[in-house]
Short mmCIF file of C-alpha atoms and ligand atoms in Angstrom, two decimals:
data_model
loop_
_atom_site.label_atom_id
_atom_site.label_comp_id
_atom_site.label_asym_id
_atom_site.label_seq_id
_atom_site.Cartn_x
_atom_site.Cartn_y
_atom_site.Cartn_z
CA MET A 1313 15.95 74.11 -71.41
CA ARG A 1314 16.39 72.93 -75.03
CA LEU A 1315 17.16 68.79 -75.10
CA ARG A 1316 19.29 67.99 -78.08
CA HIS A 1317 19.18 64.43 -79.79
CA SER A 1318 22.05 62.65 -78.60
CA TYR A 1319 21.97 60.70 -82.85
CA GLU A 1320 25.30 59.16 -82.73
CA VAL A 1321 25.01 56.85 -79.58
CA ASN A 1322 21.09 55.80 -79.50
CA PRO A 1323 21.24 51.76 -78.54
CA ILE A 1324 17.74 51.77 -79.28
CA PRO A 1325 16.00 53.14 -82.21
CA LYS A 1326 12.69 53.80 -80.34
CA LEU A 1327 14.87 55.98 -77.50
CA ALA A 1328 15.15 58.60 -78.02
CA LEU A 1329 18.66 60.31 -76.53
CA TYR A 1330 19.18 63.93 -74.69
CA HIS A 1331 22.31 64.88 -74.55
CA LEU A 1332 24.16 67.82 -71.97
CA ASP A 1333 27.45 69.43 -71.02
CA GLU A 1334 26.04 70.05 -67.46
CA THR A 1335 21.92 70.33 -65.78
CA THR A 1336 21.05 70.59 -61.81
CA SER A 1337 20.17 66.75 -62.16
CA THR A 1338 19.18 64.41 -64.64
CA ASN A 1339 15.92 62.52 -62.93
CA GLU A 1340 14.42 66.41 -62.24
CA LEU A 1341 14.66 67.23 -65.74
CA ALA A 1342 13.56 63.94 -67.19
CA LYS A 1343 10.63 63.78 -65.01
CA ARG A 1344 9.59 67.91 -65.60
CA VAL A 1345 9.99 66.19 -69.38
CA ALA A 1346 7.35 63.41 -68.61
CA GLY A 1347 4.33 63.54 -70.59
CA LYS A 1348 5.68 65.97 -72.89
CA LYS A 1349 7.68 64.01 -74.97
CA ASP A 1350 7.29 60.07 -75.97
CA LYS A 1351 8.95 58.06 -73.56
CA ASP A 1352 10.50 55.63 -73.52
CA PHE A 1353 13.44 58.78 -73.00
CA VAL A 1354 16.58 58.67 -71.44
CA ILE A 1355 18.75 62.04 -70.15
CA TRP A 1356 21.89 62.62 -69.60
CA ALA A 1357 24.85 64.96 -68.18
CA ASP A 1358 28.62 65.42 -68.20
CA LYS A 1359 27.98 66.88 -65.22
CA GLN A 1360 24.82 67.68 -62.20
CA THR A 1361 24.99 70.57 -59.67
CA GLU A 1362 22.70 68.76 -57.73
CA GLY A 1363 22.31 66.13 -58.20
CA LYS A 1364 19.47 63.31 -55.91
CA GLY A 1365 20.72 60.44 -53.79
CA ARG A 1366 17.74 58.80 -52.16
CA LYS A 1367 16.36 59.49 -48.88
CA GLU A 1368 16.73 63.01 -50.60
CA ARG A 1369 20.43 63.52 -50.24
CA SER A 1370 23.04 64.38 -52.13
CA TRP A 1371 24.62 62.53 -55.37
CA ILE A 1372 28.22 63.99 -56.56
CA SER A 1373 28.19 64.29 -59.17
CA PRO A 1374 32.04 66.02 -60.59
CA GLU A 1375 33.12 65.90 -64.72
CA GLY A 1376 33.87 62.30 -64.70
CA GLY A 1377 31.24 59.91 -63.74
CA LEU A 1378 28.41 59.00 -65.59
CA TYR A 1379 24.46 60.06 -64.75
CA PHE A 1380 21.35 59.54 -66.78
CA SER A 1381 17.95 58.87 -66.33
CA LEU A 1382 16.27 56.64 -68.67
CA CYS A 1383 11.87 57.18 -68.44
CA THR A 1384 9.78 54.18 -68.88
CA SER A 1385 6.40 52.31 -68.43
CA LEU A 1386 6.01 51.31 -64.87
CA SER A 1387 6.72 48.28 -62.85
CA ASP A 1388 7.13 46.49 -59.62
CA LEU A 1389 9.66 44.80 -60.95
CA LEU A 1390 11.73 48.60 -63.22
CA SER A 1391 14.24 49.60 -60.42
CA LEU A 1392 15.89 45.56 -59.76
CA LYS A 1393 15.89 45.25 -62.88
CA ALA A 1394 18.06 48.44 -63.89
CA SER A 1395 19.93 47.42 -60.95
CA VAL A 1396 20.20 43.74 -63.04
CA ALA A 1397 21.07 45.88 -66.25
CA VAL A 1398 23.81 47.56 -64.89
CA VAL A 1399 25.05 43.91 -62.96
CA ARG A 1400 25.66 42.43 -65.96
CA THR A 1401 26.88 45.99 -68.08
CA LEU A 1402 30.31 45.30 -65.11
CA ASN A 1403 30.01 41.43 -65.89
CA ARG A 1404 30.77 42.45 -69.72
CA PHE A 1405 34.55 43.47 -67.36
CA ASP A 1406 35.22 40.88 -65.49
CA ILE A 1407 33.21 42.20 -62.54
CA LYS A 1408 31.51 41.06 -60.34
CA PRO A 1409 29.90 43.32 -58.28
CA GLU A 1410 27.38 42.54 -55.59
CA LEU A 1411 23.59 44.53 -54.92
CA LYS A 1412 22.43 45.66 -51.79
CA TRP A 1413 18.84 45.59 -51.38
CA PRO A 1414 17.73 47.86 -52.93
CA ASN A 1415 19.50 49.77 -55.60
CA ASP A 1416 23.44 49.62 -53.88
CA VAL A 1417 26.17 48.32 -56.72
CA LEU A 1418 29.00 47.49 -54.88
CA VAL A 1419 31.90 45.95 -55.37
CA LYS A 1420 34.91 45.08 -53.60
CA GLY A 1421 32.08 46.55 -50.48
CA LYS A 1422 32.19 49.99 -52.28
CA LYS A 1423 29.94 51.34 -53.76
CA ILE A 1424 30.24 51.63 -57.46
CA CYS A 1425 27.29 52.54 -58.48
CA GLY A 1426 23.80 54.36 -57.21
CA ILE A 1427 20.01 53.98 -58.69
CA LEU A 1428 17.36 56.41 -57.76
CA THR A 1429 13.85 55.59 -58.60
CA GLU A 1430 11.57 58.23 -59.00
CA ILE A 1431 7.70 58.12 -61.04
CA VAL A 1432 5.85 60.60 -62.33
CA ASP A 1433 1.59 59.20 -63.20
CA ASP A 1434 2.40 56.15 -65.75
CA ASP A 1435 6.16 56.95 -66.24
CA GLY A 1436 9.18 55.83 -63.77
CA ILE A 1437 12.14 57.27 -64.16
CA VAL A 1438 15.39 55.42 -63.37
CA GLY A 1439 18.32 57.53 -62.67
CA ILE A 1440 21.91 55.68 -62.58
CA GLY A 1441 25.09 57.03 -61.55
CA LEU A 1442 27.83 55.42 -62.31
CA ASN A 1443 31.10 56.09 -59.95
CA VAL A 1444 33.71 55.94 -63.42
CA GLU A 1445 37.29 57.67 -63.37
CA LYS A 1446 36.19 59.14 -59.88
CA ALA A 1447 35.43 57.38 -56.50
CA PRO A 1448 33.37 61.36 -54.80
CA LEU A 1449 33.34 58.44 -51.46
CA GLU A 1450 35.48 57.18 -49.06
CA ASP A 1451 33.37 54.36 -49.19
CA SER A 1452 33.25 54.20 -52.68
CA ILE A 1453 35.17 53.25 -55.20
CA SER A 1454 35.26 53.47 -59.78
CA LEU A 1455 35.64 52.09 -62.74
CA SER A 1456 38.74 53.69 -63.78
CA THR A 1457 40.72 51.36 -60.83
CA LEU A 1458 38.83 48.11 -61.75
CA VAL A 1459 40.05 48.03 -66.06
CA GLU A 1460 42.76 49.34 -66.67
CA GLU A 1461 41.35 50.71 -70.60
CA LYS A 1462 40.05 54.14 -70.15
CA ILE A 1463 36.33 53.27 -70.88
CA SER A 1464 34.16 55.70 -72.90
CA ARG A 1465 31.32 57.23 -70.33
CA LYS A 1466 28.85 56.80 -73.42
CA ILE A 1467 29.82 52.96 -74.28
CA LEU A 1468 28.72 53.15 -70.46
CA MET A 1469 25.16 53.98 -71.10
CA LYS A 1470 24.04 52.84 -74.20
CA GLU A 1471 24.49 48.97 -72.64
CA ILE A 1472 23.63 50.07 -69.42
CA VAL A 1473 20.39 50.81 -71.43
CA ARG A 1474 21.11 48.01 -74.06
CA GLU A 1475 21.01 45.46 -71.32
CA PHE A 1476 17.76 47.37 -69.54
CA TYR A 1477 15.91 46.79 -72.50
CA GLU A 1478 16.64 43.12 -73.41
CA LEU A 1479 16.09 41.71 -70.15
CA GLU A 1480 12.93 39.39 -70.39
CA ASP A 1481 11.40 41.10 -67.36
CA SER A 1482 10.88 37.44 -66.68
CA ASP A 1483 14.48 36.55 -65.74
CA VAL A 1484 14.96 39.71 -63.36
CA LEU A 1485 14.05 38.36 -60.04
CA GLU A 1486 15.82 35.18 -60.36
CA ILE A 1487 19.80 36.93 -61.23
CA TYR A 1488 19.14 39.90 -59.67
CA LYS A 1489 18.97 37.40 -56.42
CA GLU A 1490 21.50 36.00 -57.26
CA TYR A 1491 24.41 38.92 -57.17
CA CYS A 1492 21.85 40.74 -54.03
CA SER A 1493 23.74 40.08 -50.72
CA THR A 1494 21.16 41.11 -48.80
CA ILE A 1495 19.16 38.02 -49.09
CA GLY A 1496 20.76 35.73 -46.18
CA SER A 1497 22.24 38.71 -44.16
CA ARG A 1498 21.50 40.13 -41.18
CA VAL A 1499 19.94 43.63 -41.88
CA LYS A 1500 19.01 46.61 -40.04
CA VAL A 1501 16.65 48.28 -42.04
CA LYS A 1502 14.80 52.30 -41.04
CA THR A 1503 11.49 53.01 -43.02
CA VAL A 1504 9.56 56.11 -42.72
CA SER A 1505 7.87 53.74 -39.62
CA GLU A 1506 10.09 52.64 -37.03
CA GLU A 1507 13.22 50.05 -37.55
CA ILE A 1508 13.79 46.54 -37.89
CA VAL A 1509 16.58 44.44 -37.47
CA GLY A 1510 16.16 40.87 -38.39
CA LYS A 1511 17.38 38.29 -40.99
CA VAL A 1512 16.86 38.89 -44.33
CA LYS A 1513 14.73 35.19 -45.89
CA ASP A 1514 14.00 36.29 -49.50
CA ILE A 1515 13.27 39.35 -52.31
CA ASP A 1516 9.75 39.09 -53.48
CA ASP A 1517 7.88 39.40 -56.78
CA LYS A 1518 7.03 42.63 -55.86
CA GLY A 1519 10.73 43.55 -55.22
CA ARG A 1520 10.48 43.54 -51.06
CA ILE A 1521 12.39 41.93 -48.72
CA VAL A 1522 11.12 39.61 -46.50
CA MET A 1523 11.94 39.09 -43.56
CA GLU A 1524 12.94 35.48 -41.43
CA SER A 1525 9.35 36.85 -39.47
CA GLY A 1526 7.58 36.70 -42.96
CA LYS A 1527 7.50 40.95 -42.70
CA LYS A 1528 7.73 42.57 -46.25
CA ILE A 1529 8.99 45.74 -46.27
CA THR A 1530 8.34 47.48 -49.40
CA THR A 1531 11.55 50.49 -49.16
CA GLY A 1532 13.41 51.66 -46.50
CA ASP A 1533 17.36 51.84 -45.83
CA VAL A 1534 19.69 49.10 -45.07
CA VAL A 1535 22.33 48.26 -43.35
CA HIS A 1536 23.81 44.48 -43.19
CA LEU A 1537 25.74 43.49 -40.01
CA ARG A 1538 27.68 41.47 -38.74
CA LYS A 1539 27.26 38.23 -36.76
CA ASP A 1540 27.31 39.67 -33.75
CA ASP A 1541 25.64 43.25 -33.74
C1 LIG B 2493 21.44 56.24 -54.50
O1 LIG B 2493 22.10 55.69 -54.10
O2 LIG B 2493 21.23 56.93 -52.80
C2 LIG B 2493 21.59 57.56 -55.76
C3 LIG B 2493 22.11 57.56 -56.68
C4 LIG B 2493 21.32 58.20 -58.25
C5 LIG B 2493 22.67 59.27 -58.64
C6 LIG B 2493 21.78 59.46 -59.68
S1 LIG B 2493 22.52 60.30 -60.76
C7 LIG B 2493 21.81 60.37 -62.23
C8 LIG B 2493 20.59 60.50 -61.21
N1 LIG B 2493 20.40 61.83 -61.75
C9 LIG B 2493 20.01 62.14 -59.89
O3 LIG B 2493 19.97 63.50 -59.72
N2 LIG B 2493 20.53 60.61 -59.15
C10 LIG B 2493 20.89 60.07 -60.56
#
């Protein structure tokens, strides 16, 4: 597949930007291209036929949504940094989202954006899917229901990428925590090996949740529980 440069919207001069009308998954494509192209680069598509979510789930990706993957150097807080970049972009529309660890961006309790970070050697592929015109699932919400004017997906992508590169790594954790509703919540966390129930005390400098028991969890699926659950 030939990747076309999309010069007109390049938010960061050193960043290569490729646009496709359609692809299977921008993350899959970015993983194939990583190492062959200079990083950093972005691949974005108008729709995906096999969009991927976390934990082998699929990400429904019809036209009207924003789907892109950023390939950049790997770092501990890469995926939290991407969440903060999305939060800051939404803030520009007077939207104050909530972050559910590790990477769900919610508005009014419904998911507006998901982030899937994958690793290829020393590159991180950060895939971002944002509901712009449609909310594909019942528990999801789209930007179009929150903002009156029609928002260009190109502009949104550009703003998220710009926010990402403008963020100082040293500020990421503090801003992330400010928006993260998982801290202080009683949760059920499913990891590959166990299920843990308890209250989340903090998020550490590696992006792990720290339970009240002191246990640190690097990756898992979190359900926020009600007090009586
Ligand atoms: C999740 O919440 O489960 C993560 C969803 C990530 C979806 C994005 S859309 C762009 C990129 N390409 C993919 O196939 N997935 C990510």
